[in-house]
């Protein structure tokens, strides 16, 4: 009898300009938790952040190390929404994020799949704040 195959996304690398500014933004403006910050030597760190209550995927904040990587900061997907922050209470999180200075690109809207609004992080990466309909 074969066992069921199980996989999941563990980390998504997000290219950043500076570890400390990225940690400050994601923990203060977005309210994420700092999961790990380990020195690796040579100006490299292993930095993981995650939304509160998240038990699966984490963001790996990866400091750009080359000119090519620097050019991709804030534009890892060519201007498309890159990440989707799911919430159990859209209005609560939207209000809190606005109060903390998060830049929303549009007003919230209701779609067949849920309530959504696009925001940009400190580098210009586009995200959806999304409460799915059940």
mmCIF file of C-alpha atoms in Angstrom:
data_model
loop_
_atom_site.group_PDB
_atom_site.id
_atom_site.type_symbol
_atom_site.label_atom_id
_atom_site.label_comp_id
_atom_site.label_asym_id
_atom_site.label_seq_id
_atom_site.Cartn_x
_atom_site.Cartn_y
_atom_site.Cartn_z
ATOM 1 C CA UNK A 1 0.000 0.000 0.000
ATOM 2 C CA UNK A 2 1.443 3.356 -1.059
ATOM 3 C CA UNK A 3 1.529 6.227 1.373
ATOM 4 C CA UNK A 4 -0.125 9.452 0.360
ATOM 5 C CA UNK A 5 2.332 11.957 -1.032
ATOM 6 C CA UNK A 6 2.370 15.229 0.918
ATOM 7 C CA UNK A 7 4.178 18.381 -0.097
ATOM 8 C CA UNK A 8 3.849 22.043 0.765
ATOM 9 C CA UNK A 9 5.510 25.341 -0.019
ATOM 10 C CA UNK A 10 7.919 25.995 2.833
ATOM 11 C CA UNK A 11 9.575 29.299 1.958
ATOM 12 C CA UNK A 12 9.187 31.959 -0.698
ATOM 13 C CA UNK A 13 12.336 34.039 -1.229
ATOM 14 C CA UNK A 14 11.701 37.770 -1.325
ATOM 15 C CA UNK A 15 14.656 39.838 -2.523
ATOM 16 C CA UNK A 16 15.214 42.830 -0.230
ATOM 17 C CA UNK A 17 17.631 45.749 -0.055
ATOM 18 C CA UNK A 18 18.426 45.466 3.649
ATOM 19 C CA UNK A 19 17.584 42.837 6.252
ATOM 20 C CA UNK A 20 16.787 45.214 9.099
ATOM 21 C CA UNK A 21 14.548 47.573 7.104
ATOM 22 C CA UNK A 22 12.681 44.558 5.695
ATOM 23 C CA UNK A 23 12.252 42.999 9.160
ATOM 24 C CA UNK A 24 10.982 46.324 10.517
ATOM 25 C CA UNK A 25 8.447 46.699 7.708
ATOM 26 C CA UNK A 26 7.094 43.169 7.752
ATOM 27 C CA UNK A 27 6.838 42.992 11.548
ATOM 28 C CA UNK A 28 5.568 46.527 12.201
ATOM 29 C CA UNK A 29 3.517 47.523 9.145
ATOM 30 C CA UNK A 30 2.170 44.074 8.259
ATOM 31 C CA UNK A 31 2.221 42.618 11.782
ATOM 32 C CA UNK A 32 4.190 39.521 10.778
ATOM 33 C CA UNK A 33 6.201 37.522 13.290
ATOM 34 C CA UNK A 34 9.967 37.196 13.058
ATOM 35 C CA UNK A 35 10.384 33.423 12.966
ATOM 36 C CA UNK A 36 14.170 33.278 12.617
ATOM 37 C CA UNK A 37 17.139 35.603 12.163
ATOM 38 C CA UNK A 38 20.403 33.672 12.016
ATOM 39 C CA UNK A 39 23.811 35.077 11.017
ATOM 40 C CA UNK A 40 25.419 33.011 8.262
ATOM 41 C CA UNK A 41 28.628 35.016 7.916
ATOM 42 C CA UNK A 42 29.784 37.233 5.095
ATOM 43 C CA UNK A 43 26.896 39.704 5.534
ATOM 44 C CA UNK A 44 24.363 36.894 4.961
ATOM 45 C CA UNK A 45 21.503 36.056 7.285
ATOM 46 C CA UNK A 46 18.710 33.483 7.270
ATOM 47 C CA UNK A 47 15.643 35.611 7.976
ATOM 48 C CA UNK A 48 12.150 34.115 8.052
ATOM 49 C CA UNK A 49 8.934 36.040 8.709
ATOM 50 C CA UNK A 50 5.328 34.846 8.689
ATOM 51 C CA UNK A 51 1.841 36.213 9.264
ATOM 52 C CA UNK A 52 0.476 35.672 12.766
ATOM 53 C CA UNK A 53 -1.046 32.215 13.155
ATOM 54 C CA UNK A 54 0.600 30.899 10.003
ATOM 55 C CA UNK A 55 1.967 27.380 10.327
ATOM 56 C CA UNK A 56 2.987 26.593 6.755
ATOM 57 C CA UNK A 57 4.702 28.961 4.326
ATOM 58 C CA UNK A 58 7.249 31.563 5.411
ATOM 59 C CA UNK A 59 8.894 34.477 3.629
ATOM 60 C CA UNK A 60 12.648 34.195 3.375
ATOM 61 C CA UNK A 61 13.978 37.757 3.302
ATOM 62 C CA UNK A 62 16.988 37.447 0.984
ATOM 63 C CA UNK A 63 19.315 40.434 0.736
ATOM 64 C CA UNK A 64 20.266 41.210 -2.852
ATOM 65 C CA UNK A 65 23.925 40.368 -3.418
ATOM 66 C CA UNK A 66 24.476 41.249 -7.091
ATOM 67 C CA UNK A 67 23.463 44.117 -9.396
ATOM 68 C CA UNK A 68 21.045 41.769 -11.166
ATOM 69 C CA UNK A 69 19.366 40.889 -7.864
ATOM 70 C CA UNK A 70 19.263 44.571 -6.860
ATOM 71 C CA UNK A 71 17.420 45.321 -10.111
ATOM 72 C CA UNK A 72 14.685 42.801 -9.172
ATOM 73 C CA UNK A 73 13.875 44.299 -5.744
ATOM 74 C CA UNK A 74 10.208 45.231 -5.814
ATOM 75 C CA UNK A 75 9.640 43.748 -9.254
ATOM 76 C CA UNK A 76 10.006 40.000 -8.918
ATOM 77 C CA UNK A 77 6.858 39.405 -11.001
ATOM 78 C CA UNK A 78 6.975 42.225 -13.542
ATOM 79 C CA UNK A 79 4.295 44.265 -11.789
ATOM 80 C CA UNK A 80 1.752 41.495 -11.196
ATOM 81 C CA UNK A 81 0.433 40.694 -7.742
ATOM 82 C CA UNK A 82 3.157 38.542 -6.208
ATOM 83 C CA UNK A 83 1.835 37.325 -2.868
ATOM 84 C CA UNK A 84 -1.611 36.711 -1.398
ATOM 85 C CA UNK A 85 -2.131 37.459 2.292
ATOM 86 C CA UNK A 86 -5.218 35.544 3.408
ATOM 87 C CA UNK A 87 -7.163 36.838 6.390
ATOM 88 C CA UNK A 88 -10.093 35.672 8.472
ATOM 89 C CA UNK A 89 -11.287 39.307 8.931
ATOM 90 C CA UNK A 90 -10.661 41.596 5.978
ATOM 91 C CA UNK A 91 -12.030 44.795 7.540
ATOM 92 C CA UNK A 92 -9.996 44.383 10.744
ATOM 93 C CA UNK A 93 -6.731 43.803 8.891
ATOM 94 C CA UNK A 94 -7.408 46.479 6.272
ATOM 95 C CA UNK A 95 -8.025 49.102 8.985
ATOM 96 C CA UNK A 96 -4.932 48.043 10.955
ATOM 97 C CA UNK A 97 -2.711 48.073 7.888
ATOM 98 C CA UNK A 98 -3.961 51.521 6.810
ATOM 99 C CA UNK A 99 -3.268 52.809 10.347
ATOM 100 C CA UNK A 100 0.298 51.450 10.126
ATOM 101 C CA UNK A 101 0.941 53.204 6.816
ATOM 102 C CA UNK A 102 0.547 50.342 4.336
ATOM 103 C CA UNK A 103 0.016 51.699 0.812
ATOM 104 C CA UNK A 104 -3.147 50.278 -0.761
ATOM 105 C CA UNK A 105 -3.372 50.742 -4.536
ATOM 106 C CA UNK A 106 -7.145 50.488 -4.614
ATOM 107 C CA UNK A 107 -10.262 50.460 -2.467
ATOM 108 C CA UNK A 108 -11.476 47.077 -1.215
ATOM 109 C CA UNK A 109 -13.769 45.259 -3.610
ATOM 110 C CA UNK A 110 -16.039 42.253 -3.446
ATOM 111 C CA UNK A 111 -15.382 39.530 -5.992
ATOM 112 C CA UNK A 112 -17.089 36.159 -6.434
ATOM 113 C CA UNK A 113 -14.152 34.517 -4.604
ATOM 114 C CA UNK A 114 -13.950 37.010 -1.715
ATOM 115 C CA UNK A 115 -13.087 40.521 -0.519
ATOM 116 C CA UNK A 116 -9.772 41.835 -1.834
ATOM 117 C CA UNK A 117 -7.560 44.916 -2.089
ATOM 118 C CA UNK A 118 -4.111 45.275 -3.627
ATOM 119 C CA UNK A 119 -1.332 46.835 -1.576
ATOM 120 C CA UNK A 120 2.368 47.437 -2.116
ATOM 121 C CA UNK A 121 5.116 46.553 0.335
ATOM 122 C CA UNK A 122 8.029 48.894 1.067
ATOM 123 C CA UNK A 123 9.784 47.842 -2.155
ATOM 124 C CA UNK A 124 6.752 48.042 -4.440
ATOM 125 C CA UNK A 125 5.915 44.335 -4.617
ATOM 126 C CA UNK A 126 2.174 43.986 -5.104
ATOM 127 C CA UNK A 127 0.129 41.848 -2.715
ATOM 128 C CA UNK A 128 -3.540 40.942 -2.360
ATOM 129 C CA UNK A 129 -5.106 41.208 1.078
ATOM 130 C CA UNK A 130 -7.789 38.573 0.646
ATOM 131 C CA UNK A 131 -10.631 37.112 2.643
ATOM 132 C CA UNK A 132 -11.942 34.120 0.724
ATOM 133 C CA UNK A 133 -15.633 33.295 0.641
ATOM 134 C CA UNK A 134 -16.414 29.952 2.179
#
